[in-house]
Short mmCIF file of C-alpha atoms and ligand atoms in Angstrom, two decimals:
data_model
loop_
_atom_site.label_atom_id
_atom_site.label_comp_id
_atom_site.label_asym_id
_atom_site.label_seq_id
_atom_site.Cartn_x
_atom_site.Cartn_y
_atom_site.Cartn_z
CA MET A 1 114.79 218.05 141.84
CA GLU A 2 118.03 219.09 140.07
CA THR A 3 118.79 217.39 136.69
CA LYS A 4 122.30 216.98 135.34
CA PRO A 5 122.98 217.53 131.61
CA VAL A 6 123.29 214.25 129.74
CA HIS A 7 125.74 213.80 126.85
CA PHE A 8 125.02 210.89 124.53
CA LYS A 9 128.33 209.30 123.65
CA ASN A 10 128.42 209.50 119.83
CA VAL A 11 125.82 212.19 119.22
CA SER A 12 127.75 214.74 121.28
CA ARG A 13 130.70 214.38 118.85
CA GLU A 14 128.57 214.70 115.74
CA GLU A 15 129.80 217.34 113.29
CA SER A 16 127.27 220.03 112.44
CA PHE A 17 126.13 220.09 108.81
CA GLY A 18 125.73 223.86 108.74
CA TYR A 19 128.79 224.59 110.86
CA ASP A 20 131.19 221.87 109.74
CA ARG A 21 134.96 222.23 110.26
CA LYS A 22 135.38 224.03 106.94
CA THR A 23 132.79 226.63 107.91
CA LEU A 24 134.27 227.02 111.40
CA ASP A 25 137.70 227.62 109.82
CA TYR A 26 136.21 230.16 107.43
CA ILE A 27 134.57 232.12 110.25
CA ARG A 28 137.70 232.01 112.42
CA ASN A 29 139.89 233.23 109.55
CA ALA A 30 137.45 236.03 108.75
CA ALA A 31 137.39 237.01 112.42
CA ALA A 32 141.18 236.93 112.70
CA HIS A 33 142.02 238.87 109.53
CA GLY A 34 138.96 240.86 108.45
CA LEU A 35 139.70 239.85 104.85
CA TYR A 36 138.10 237.58 102.28
CA GLU A 37 140.02 234.74 100.70
CA ILE A 38 141.52 235.19 97.23
CA ARG A 39 142.60 232.12 95.29
CA GLY A 40 143.06 230.65 91.84
CA MET A 41 141.49 227.82 89.79
CA GLY A 42 137.74 227.01 89.65
CA ALA A 43 134.84 225.90 91.83
CA LYS A 44 135.66 223.01 94.16
CA ARG A 45 132.10 222.21 95.16
CA LYS A 46 130.37 219.27 93.51
CA LEU A 47 128.21 220.49 90.65
CA PRO A 48 126.12 218.71 88.03
CA ASN A 49 128.51 218.28 85.12
CA PHE A 50 129.17 216.33 81.93
CA ASP A 51 129.91 213.19 83.98
CA ASP A 52 126.16 213.11 84.69
CA LEU A 53 125.45 212.42 81.00
CA VAL A 54 126.11 209.27 78.97
CA PHE A 55 125.97 208.50 75.26
CA LEU A 56 123.59 206.04 73.67
CA GLY A 57 126.09 204.28 71.42
CA ALA A 58 125.01 202.62 68.20
CA SER A 59 123.44 199.18 68.52
CA MET A 60 120.48 197.78 66.53
CA SER A 61 118.81 201.08 65.72
CA ARG A 62 122.06 202.87 64.80
CA TYR A 63 125.08 201.79 62.77
CA PRO A 64 128.56 202.41 64.31
CA LEU A 65 131.62 203.36 62.27
CA GLU A 66 134.77 201.27 62.18
CA GLY A 67 137.41 203.06 64.25
CA TYR A 68 140.49 202.19 62.20
CA ARG A 69 139.06 202.35 58.70
CA GLU A 70 136.31 204.94 58.54
CA LYS A 71 137.04 208.64 58.79
CA CYS A 72 135.52 210.96 61.33
CA VAL A 73 135.87 214.64 60.44
CA THR A 74 136.92 217.13 63.13
CA LYS A 75 137.37 220.28 61.01
CA THR A 76 135.74 223.27 62.67
CA LEU A 77 134.76 226.67 61.25
CA LEU A 78 134.17 229.61 63.58
CA GLY A 79 133.05 233.10 62.64
CA THR A 80 131.11 232.50 59.44
CA ARG A 81 128.43 235.14 60.06
CA PHE A 82 130.09 238.40 58.95
CA ALA A 83 133.88 237.95 58.89
CA LYS A 84 135.66 237.65 55.53
CA LYS A 85 138.20 235.26 57.09
CA PRO A 86 136.52 232.78 59.44
CA ILE A 87 138.71 230.70 61.73
CA GLU A 88 139.44 227.24 60.35
CA LEU A 89 140.58 224.68 62.92
CA ASP A 90 141.59 221.04 62.57
CA ILE A 91 139.95 220.14 65.87
CA PRO A 92 137.07 221.67 67.86
CA ILE A 93 139.20 221.98 71.00
CA THR A 94 140.74 225.41 71.61
CA ILE A 95 142.87 226.99 74.33
CA ALA A 96 140.96 229.42 76.56
CA GLY A 97 142.13 232.97 77.23
CA MET A 98 144.81 233.16 79.93
CA SER A 99 146.94 236.22 80.40
CA PHE A 100 150.65 236.80 80.30
CA GLY A 101 151.00 237.91 83.90
CA SER A 102 148.93 235.10 85.28
CA LEU A 103 151.06 232.69 83.19
CA SER A 104 154.77 232.93 82.46
CA ALA A 105 156.04 233.90 79.00
CA ASN A 106 157.39 230.32 78.62
CA VAL A 107 153.91 228.91 79.19
CA LYS A 108 152.32 231.32 76.71
CA GLU A 109 154.84 230.17 74.13
CA ALA A 110 154.15 226.49 74.94
CA LEU A 111 150.40 227.03 74.47
CA GLY A 112 151.00 228.62 71.08
CA ARG A 113 153.33 225.87 69.89
CA ALA A 114 151.03 223.02 70.96
CA ALA A 115 147.95 224.71 69.53
CA THR A 116 149.73 225.27 66.23
CA GLU A 117 150.90 221.67 66.01
CA MET A 118 147.35 220.47 66.65
CA GLY A 119 145.80 222.94 64.21
CA THR A 120 143.83 224.86 66.79
CA SER A 121 143.76 228.33 68.34
CA THR A 122 145.03 229.89 71.51
CA THR A 123 143.87 233.10 73.14
CA THR A 124 145.52 236.10 74.83
CA GLY A 125 144.19 237.46 78.13
CA ASP A 126 144.24 240.56 80.30
CA GLY A 127 147.42 242.55 79.67
CA GLY A 128 147.82 242.22 75.93
CA MET A 129 149.66 240.09 73.39
CA THR A 130 153.27 238.94 73.82
CA PRO A 131 155.55 238.59 70.78
CA GLU A 132 156.29 234.99 71.87
CA GLU A 133 152.64 233.95 71.73
CA ARG A 134 151.99 235.72 68.42
CA GLN A 135 155.04 234.10 66.87
CA SER A 136 154.28 230.61 68.16
CA SER A 137 150.50 230.65 67.49
CA LYS A 138 149.26 230.09 63.97
CA THR A 139 145.77 231.12 65.08
CA LEU A 140 145.61 233.64 67.91
CA ILE A 141 142.42 235.11 69.36
CA TYR A 142 142.98 238.56 70.87
CA GLN A 143 140.89 239.46 73.89
CA CYS A 144 139.37 242.90 74.41
CA LEU A 145 138.75 243.08 78.16
CA PRO A 146 137.23 245.73 80.42
CA SER A 147 140.67 246.77 81.74
CA ARG A 148 142.05 247.39 78.21
CA TYR A 149 145.53 246.76 79.65
CA GLY A 150 147.96 246.47 76.74
CA PHE A 151 145.12 246.65 74.20
CA ASN A 152 146.03 248.39 70.94
CA PRO A 153 144.89 248.54 67.29
CA ASP A 154 148.17 247.12 65.97
CA ASP A 155 147.67 243.92 67.92
CA VAL A 156 144.00 243.84 66.87
CA ARG A 157 145.23 243.72 63.27
CA ARG A 158 147.92 241.14 64.12
CA ALA A 159 145.29 238.80 65.61
CA ASP A 160 143.20 236.24 63.74
CA ALA A 161 139.99 236.98 65.67
CA ILE A 162 138.88 239.33 68.45
CA GLU A 163 137.14 238.17 71.62
CA VAL A 164 135.22 240.85 73.51
CA VAL A 165 135.14 239.61 77.09
CA ILE A 166 132.04 240.62 79.00
CA GLY A 167 132.58 238.15 81.80
CA GLN A 168 134.25 234.98 82.97
CA GLY A 169 132.63 231.86 84.44
CA ALA A 170 134.72 231.96 87.62
CA LYS A 171 133.67 235.53 88.38
CA PRO A 172 130.71 236.90 86.41
CA GLY A 173 130.25 240.53 87.43
CA GLY A 174 133.82 240.79 88.72
CA GLY A 175 137.05 242.08 87.24
CA GLY A 176 140.47 240.50 86.89
CA MET A 177 143.05 240.45 89.64
CA LEU A 178 146.81 240.22 89.53
CA LEU A 179 148.48 240.44 92.89
CA GLY A 180 151.62 242.55 93.26
CA GLN A 181 153.98 239.60 93.46
CA LYS A 182 153.16 238.83 89.80
CA VAL A 183 153.41 242.39 88.51
CA SER A 184 157.00 242.01 87.26
CA PRO A 185 158.80 244.81 85.37
CA ARG A 186 157.70 243.32 82.03
CA VAL A 187 154.06 242.83 83.12
CA ALA A 188 154.03 246.35 84.55
CA ARG A 189 155.35 247.81 81.28
CA MET A 190 152.76 245.97 79.20
CA ARG A 191 149.91 247.07 81.45
CA THR A 192 151.32 250.55 82.20
CA LEU A 193 151.08 249.85 85.92
CA PRO A 194 153.52 250.30 88.79
CA GLU A 195 155.65 247.23 89.55
CA GLY A 196 154.78 245.05 92.53
CA ILE A 197 151.41 246.69 93.25
CA ASP A 198 148.17 244.66 93.30
CA GLN A 199 146.16 245.17 90.13
CA ARG A 200 142.39 244.95 90.12
CA SER A 201 140.83 245.25 86.67
CA ALA A 202 137.52 246.89 85.91
CA CYS A 203 134.45 244.65 86.04
CA ARG A 204 132.81 246.38 83.05
CA HIS A 205 133.94 248.01 79.83
CA PRO A 206 134.54 251.75 80.18
CA ASP A 207 132.80 252.72 76.95
CA TRP A 208 129.61 250.73 76.95
CA THR A 209 126.76 250.18 79.34
CA GLY A 210 124.57 247.85 77.31
CA PRO A 211 124.07 245.87 74.12
CA ASP A 212 123.62 248.97 71.92
CA ASP A 213 127.06 250.23 72.92
CA LEU A 214 128.48 246.75 72.40
CA ALA A 215 127.10 246.81 68.85
CA ILE A 216 129.01 250.06 68.24
CA LYS A 217 132.19 248.58 69.73
CA ILE A 218 131.89 245.52 67.49
CA GLN A 219 131.38 247.77 64.48
CA GLU A 220 134.56 249.71 65.38
CA LEU A 221 136.54 246.46 65.66
CA ARG A 222 135.24 245.32 62.27
CA GLU A 223 136.27 248.57 60.65
CA ILE A 224 139.77 248.44 62.19
CA THR A 225 140.17 244.95 60.76
CA ASP A 226 138.48 245.60 57.40
CA TRP A 227 135.68 243.12 58.27
CA GLU A 228 138.20 240.28 58.03
CA LYS A 229 138.36 238.96 61.58
CA PRO A 230 135.58 237.16 63.40
CA ILE A 231 134.34 238.87 66.55
CA TYR A 232 133.69 236.58 69.51
CA VAL A 233 131.73 237.71 72.58
CA LYS A 234 132.50 235.87 75.82
CA VAL A 235 130.04 235.79 78.72
CA GLY A 236 130.23 234.24 82.16
CA ALA A 237 127.27 231.90 82.59
CA THR A 238 124.44 233.52 84.55
CA ARG A 239 121.35 234.65 82.58
CA THR A 240 122.77 232.86 79.59
CA PHE A 241 119.60 232.64 77.49
CA HIS A 242 119.16 236.42 77.45
CA ASP A 243 122.89 237.23 77.30
CA VAL A 244 123.39 235.07 74.22
CA LYS A 245 120.42 236.71 72.48
CA LEU A 246 121.76 240.18 73.26
CA ALA A 247 125.26 239.24 72.05
CA VAL A 248 123.78 237.95 68.77
CA HIS A 249 121.74 241.16 68.37
CA SER A 250 124.94 243.15 68.96
CA GLY A 251 126.54 241.48 65.95
CA ALA A 252 128.75 238.72 67.39
CA ASP A 253 130.02 236.04 65.01
CA VAL A 254 130.85 233.60 67.80
CA ILE A 255 129.54 233.35 71.37
CA VAL A 256 131.76 231.93 74.09
CA VAL A 257 129.87 230.75 77.18
CA ASP A 258 132.04 230.11 80.24
CA GLY A 259 130.31 228.09 82.98
CA MET A 260 130.95 228.40 86.70
CA GLN A 261 133.48 225.55 86.68
CA GLY A 262 135.78 227.83 84.66
CA GLY A 263 139.06 228.75 86.29
CA THR A 264 140.82 232.00 87.10
CA ALA A 265 144.29 233.04 88.15
CA ALA A 266 142.91 234.96 91.13
CA THR A 267 139.62 236.10 92.54
CA GLN A 268 137.58 235.98 95.72
CA THR A 269 136.49 232.47 96.74
CA CYS A 270 132.93 233.78 97.26
CA PHE A 271 132.82 234.57 93.52
CA ILE A 272 134.22 231.20 92.47
CA GLU A 273 131.85 229.14 94.56
CA HIS A 274 128.70 231.26 94.65
CA ILE A 275 128.20 233.22 91.41
CA GLY A 276 127.21 231.75 88.08
CA ILE A 277 125.54 228.59 86.85
CA PRO A 278 127.11 225.24 85.91
CA THR A 279 128.33 224.76 82.35
CA LEU A 280 125.78 222.00 81.79
CA ALA A 281 122.89 224.40 82.38
CA ALA A 282 124.55 227.20 80.42
CA VAL A 283 125.07 225.18 77.22
CA ARG A 284 121.42 224.32 77.02
CA GLN A 285 120.34 227.94 77.59
CA ALA A 286 122.79 229.17 74.94
CA VAL A 287 121.58 226.64 72.38
CA ASN A 288 117.94 227.49 73.15
CA ALA A 289 118.71 231.17 72.55
CA LEU A 290 120.39 230.45 69.20
CA GLU A 291 117.47 228.21 68.18
CA ASP A 292 114.99 230.94 69.14
CA LEU A 293 116.82 233.38 66.85
CA ASP A 294 117.23 230.84 64.06
CA MET A 295 121.00 231.30 64.41
CA ILE A 296 122.12 227.68 64.72
CA GLY A 297 124.93 227.22 62.19
CA LYS A 298 125.13 230.97 61.59
CA VAL A 299 126.55 232.08 64.94
CA GLN A 300 128.92 229.51 66.43
CA LEU A 301 128.96 228.54 70.09
CA VAL A 302 132.15 227.83 72.05
CA VAL A 303 131.70 226.31 75.50
CA SER A 304 134.19 226.43 78.36
CA GLY A 305 134.26 225.75 82.09
CA GLY A 306 135.22 222.31 83.35
CA ILE A 307 135.98 220.60 80.03
CA ARG A 308 138.58 217.98 80.96
CA THR A 309 138.25 214.88 78.78
CA GLY A 310 137.41 213.86 75.24
CA ALA A 311 134.05 212.66 76.58
CA ASP A 312 133.35 216.16 77.96
CA VAL A 313 134.17 217.60 74.53
CA ALA A 314 131.87 215.09 72.80
CA LYS A 315 129.02 215.84 75.22
CA ALA A 316 129.38 219.61 74.76
CA LEU A 317 129.28 219.14 70.98
CA ALA A 318 126.29 216.81 71.19
CA MET A 319 124.45 219.42 73.25
CA GLY A 320 125.01 221.99 70.50
CA ALA A 321 128.45 223.55 70.95
CA ASP A 322 130.60 224.04 67.84
CA ALA A 323 133.83 223.96 69.83
CA VAL A 324 135.14 224.02 73.38
CA ALA A 325 137.83 226.09 75.11
CA ILE A 326 140.00 224.63 77.87
CA GLY A 327 141.99 226.43 80.56
CA GLN A 328 142.47 224.40 83.76
CA GLY A 329 142.85 221.08 81.92
CA VAL A 330 145.59 222.69 79.86
CA LEU A 331 147.44 223.81 82.99
CA VAL A 332 147.17 220.31 84.47
CA ALA A 333 148.61 218.89 81.24
CA LEU A 334 151.54 221.27 81.70
CA GLY A 335 152.16 219.94 85.21
CA CYS A 336 149.83 221.94 87.50
CA ASN A 337 149.31 220.13 90.81
CA GLY A 338 151.98 217.59 89.89
CA GLU A 339 154.45 216.31 92.47
CA THR A 340 157.46 216.93 90.26
CA TYR A 341 158.78 219.23 87.57
CA TYR A 342 161.26 218.50 84.80
CA GLN A 343 164.31 220.73 84.50
CA ASN A 344 167.81 220.30 83.03
CA GLY A 345 167.05 216.74 81.94
CA ALA A 346 165.92 215.49 85.36
CA LEU A 347 162.80 215.25 87.51
CA HIS A 348 162.77 217.30 90.72
CA SER A 349 160.39 217.14 93.67
CA ALA A 350 158.18 220.21 94.16
CA GLU A 351 157.01 219.12 97.62
CA ALA A 352 158.94 221.70 99.64
CA ASP A 353 157.68 224.51 97.41
CA TYR A 354 154.06 223.40 97.84
CA THR A 355 154.56 223.26 101.61
CA ALA A 356 156.07 226.75 101.60
CA ILE A 357 152.85 228.23 100.17
CA GLY A 358 150.58 226.13 102.38
CA ALA A 359 149.53 223.73 99.64
CA ALA A 360 150.25 220.19 98.47
CA ALA A 361 150.28 218.51 95.06
CA GLY A 362 146.69 217.69 94.14
CA PHE A 363 145.19 220.40 96.39
CA CYS A 364 146.90 223.52 95.10
CA HIS A 365 144.90 226.60 94.06
CA HIS A 366 147.65 229.10 94.79
CA CYS A 367 148.13 230.66 91.34
CA HIS A 368 147.51 234.10 92.86
CA THR A 369 150.71 233.88 94.95
CA GLY A 370 153.03 233.91 91.94
CA LYS A 371 154.98 231.11 93.62
CA CYS A 372 153.76 228.24 91.46
CA PRO A 373 155.86 225.22 92.51
CA VAL A 374 155.90 223.85 88.96
CA GLY A 375 156.66 227.14 87.20
CA ILE A 376 153.37 227.77 85.38
CA THR A 377 151.57 230.70 87.02
CA THR A 378 154.61 232.74 87.97
CA GLN A 379 156.74 235.67 86.90
CA ASP A 380 159.62 234.63 89.16
CA ALA A 381 162.81 234.29 87.08
CA ILE A 382 163.88 231.08 88.87
CA LEU A 383 160.48 229.37 89.13
CA GLU A 384 159.55 230.01 85.50
CA GLN A 385 162.57 227.94 84.39
CA ARG A 386 160.75 224.88 85.75
CA LEU A 387 158.59 224.73 82.65
CA SER A 388 160.35 225.12 79.33
CA PRO A 389 158.33 225.83 76.16
CA ASP A 390 159.63 222.51 74.71
CA VAL A 391 158.41 220.31 77.55
CA GLY A 392 155.15 222.23 77.97
CA ALA A 393 154.32 222.08 74.25
CA LYS A 394 155.01 218.33 74.12
CA HIS A 395 152.70 217.52 77.03
CA LEU A 396 149.95 219.83 75.86
CA ARG A 397 150.08 218.42 72.34
CA ASN A 398 149.72 214.90 73.77
CA TYR A 399 146.75 216.00 75.89
CA LEU A 400 144.95 217.66 72.97
CA LYS A 401 145.66 214.66 70.76
CA THR A 402 144.20 212.32 73.37
CA LEU A 403 141.06 214.43 73.74
CA ASN A 404 140.58 214.47 69.99
CA MET A 405 141.05 210.69 69.73
CA GLU A 406 138.47 210.15 72.49
CA LEU A 407 136.10 212.56 70.79
CA THR A 408 136.27 210.76 67.44
CA THR A 409 136.05 207.35 69.11
CA ILE A 410 132.80 208.37 70.78
CA ALA A 411 131.46 209.97 67.60
CA ARG A 412 132.16 206.79 65.61
CA ALA A 413 130.50 204.67 68.31
CA CYS A 414 127.42 206.86 67.81
CA GLY A 415 127.60 206.32 64.05
CA LYS A 416 128.84 209.80 63.10
CA GLN A 417 131.25 210.55 60.28
CA ASN A 418 131.72 214.06 61.60
CA VAL A 419 132.03 215.08 65.25
CA HIS A 420 129.67 217.98 64.53
CA HIS A 421 126.95 215.46 63.74
CA LEU A 422 126.77 214.42 67.42
CA GLU A 423 123.34 215.49 68.65
CA ARG A 424 121.20 215.75 71.75
CA GLU A 425 119.40 212.57 70.75
CA ASP A 426 122.69 210.73 71.43
CA LEU A 427 122.65 211.68 75.12
CA VAL A 428 120.72 210.79 78.27
CA ALA A 429 121.15 211.98 81.85
CA LEU A 430 121.98 209.91 84.91
CA THR A 431 120.49 212.24 87.51
CA ILE A 432 117.28 214.26 87.71
CA GLU A 433 119.29 217.45 88.27
CA ALA A 434 121.41 216.93 85.15
CA ALA A 435 118.34 215.95 83.12
CA ALA A 436 116.55 219.15 84.15
CA MET A 437 119.56 221.39 83.53
CA ALA A 438 120.62 219.84 80.24
CA GLY A 439 117.05 219.33 79.01
CA LEU A 440 117.76 215.66 78.32
CA PRO A 441 115.75 212.57 79.25
CA LEU A 442 116.63 210.66 82.36
CA ALA A 443 118.30 207.40 81.27
CA GLY A 444 115.77 204.66 80.56
CA THR A 445 112.83 207.07 80.45
CA ASN A 446 111.32 209.72 78.18
CA TRP A 447 111.11 212.09 81.12
CA ILE A 448 112.78 215.49 80.87
CA PRO A 449 112.24 217.23 84.21
CA GLY A 450 111.32 220.90 83.90
CA GLN A 451 110.34 220.57 80.24
CA GLY A 452 108.79 223.82 79.16
CA PHE A 453 111.73 226.07 80.19
S1 LIG B 501 150.48 224.14 90.75
FE1 LIG B 501 150.78 226.22 89.96
S2 LIG B 501 149.24 226.43 88.31
FE2 LIG B 501 148.64 224.70 89.59
S3 LIG B 501 147.21 225.52 91.10
FE3 LIG B 501 149.27 225.51 92.05
S4 LIG B 501 150.06 227.56 91.63
FE4 LIG B 501 148.33 227.24 90.22
#
């Protein structure tokens, strides 16, 4: 007897988990173009993060501080191990390295102005130091990247600290990328590259293949700067426990750990979403490494990758960071993904410009195109006018101020007179995953999953 196929009404329309519409689109695009996707910003997938932790505020067993009458210190010292002139900051919230090229010169100036007003540091990026950012930044960290574009000893001496970049959280093991549409005449001159041609930076430093060579490089940088400037080493979070130990052995004063939520101006999506470990896991590994070497308080730890709020800052500090660095949050404060931009005293809609690049406010990750609708990640002479240094600096200052107020509010609620007194004992985790990664007890229990790491 012949049987006819039966289609159950709702089940036949069920979306596949493994081959959902996003995956189908990905495969169709790959089949149509034979190319991988390149985009900006950070991981979009849901990852365990600082939202999965909460503070145990003071109650009977702890004594809270009065918010309006009792001080809470935020001063932060970085680079106390070997440098004659450590970095002194008013707040433990710094601006992460972002290049001129990925950002406009106006934005670099705005970052410097806001950081200076708030008593914190900003950082260069691939492609060297611009006069605008040096002039506007009281404390400027100068990055030494694998590409060495625009890197020179004069700027090393002009900087306040040097950051040797081994890797970035958005793309550990990968190099920088600046697509041709952003390689303007000025960017090309600074990087000694041809105009308008895609630039792909090296993924590793040309003159070292391991920690011993890094130690020599750090020694060279110290001699160029007469042992005055702190040397930071920045790693993308992967094997963080071992990487931090090796960076300490190589002579770093400060370690910067950038988790996989960290952003980028451009890289392959497969890097952003599939390489690296979440910041939450990386902080714990970094702190464990410093503890193992008895280097807590001697080598400082800066954490970046998905720090957005004052609560995130407080949690990073409680887990053992000395400071945080922020990139994407800073861009959002400047107007990234906003519906409007402010120019010539009036608000203008950016909707048509988002549509033109296939994006929309709130969903944009198109920094690589150079056509940023709000004038942040662009070298276009017309678009970059959409964000003036004045307006950018004002918004960024407000954002940093808010984060710092939230940080001190939380610290006081935990009974701390100094934000650096926040400690792991102040935190618990809300999920088993976060508890295991952060090495903290699950809320309401003494259970730390995976204890014995
Ligand atoms: S709005 Fe500009 S800075 Fe923000 S994601 Fe889009 S292109 Fe990048």
